[in-house]
Amino acid sequence: MIRLKVNEFYKNNWKHYIKYEEFSKIGINSESAIFQGSAFTMGYDLERFQGEVDIELICTICSGVLQDPMQATPCEHAFCRVCITEWMQRQPTCPVDRNPISSVNLRTVPRILRNLLARLNIKCDNEPYGCTAILKLELLQNHVQECEFNPKKPLPCEKGCGLVIPKDELKDHNCVKELRLLVEQQQQKLFDLKSEVTDQSRTISDLIRELTLFKDFMRAMRLQNPTMRAIADQMERDEVVRWCNSLARARVTRWGGMISTPDDALQLMIKRALSECGCPPHILDDLMENCHERRWPRGLSSLETRQNNRRIYDNYVCRRIPGKQAVLVLHCDNTHMSDDVMVEPGLVMIFAHGIE
């Protein structure tokens, strides 16, 4: 009844509101614009509201209560956002006064109008499904999401598959079918990721090969060109720092477990581990030379000295050699240590136990 009165009002007051016949001019049937799912389906149905709705809160395009309202300037007429957007795509004039408008003329409606809309009492969207709630329009969206009568409310499957299904689809839900589809999707995703990893690995290998050639060139040129020597030295230092940062920090809990004179087999095993974890080739041999006490600085040179200096060793920044009871004490990590306990490019310390 309310809607019929509003439509009648529009037809009888065409000087101030949209003419009843204008819908047909742009290809929209006025009687079915709201009910038949056309582009103009934005406004709230008047029949859902309790009490009187001010005519200023009615969209003159869809005849519904304004939803997500926008205001045309300078005429200040208000419309649903979707309604006026669709209207302007067909006819770039104000539906009320026929003045030319475009999207740049649209503004958010004043706060007072938004407040008036927010205070209207409206029935829940899910009234056809049994909800009897009547609430303020500003609370509608949150209520609908949580409404127990919402047919699209997501609910967990109680059959054990763990999937979350819209309420109205639960009765037709087949766990095996859905899980099979999920597995197929994951398999496809895994296949795509493997292909991507293969491509990336190939690219990385090519870049590493090019970088190695470039480094070899730099080293060959460093003897002839001082500038090239400085650049090559800096590149090597940066490479060591990057490698150092890629290794996990380690803590020595028992300095007494240090093996200060490792045999050749143990040294070979540690050297292989260093190479596998990306040790820059230009420092690998020097590091391995420094795994034996004969190359250690004065503060580490003898068992008696090491026993006296154990508290000092706790200040070392140590890096774990992956998979081994051994640590790296690199110079770039330990510039705070004195020359008595540090050498370039660093120390390799092998232990029988006591590495965390």
mmCIF file of C-alpha atoms in Angstrom, residues 6 113 143 172 186 284 338:
data_model
loop_
_atom_site.group_PDB
_atom_site.id
_atom_site.type_symbol
_atom_site.label_atom_id
_atom_site.label_comp_id
_atom_site.label_asym_id
_atom_site.label_seq_id
_atom_site.Cartn_x
_atom_site.Cartn_y
_atom_site.Cartn_z
ATOM 1 C CA VAL A 6 4.579 6.652 -3.381
ATOM 2 C CA LEU A 113 20.305 12.521 6.041
ATOM 3 C CA HIS A 143 22.472 -8.514 12.175
ATOM 4 C CA ASP A 172 23.081 -31.353 -0.163
ATOM 5 C CA GLN A 186 45.627 -28.513 -3.958
ATOM 6 C CA LEU A 284 86.922 -21.471 2.603
ATOM 7 C CA SER A 338 90.272 -8.064 20.661
#
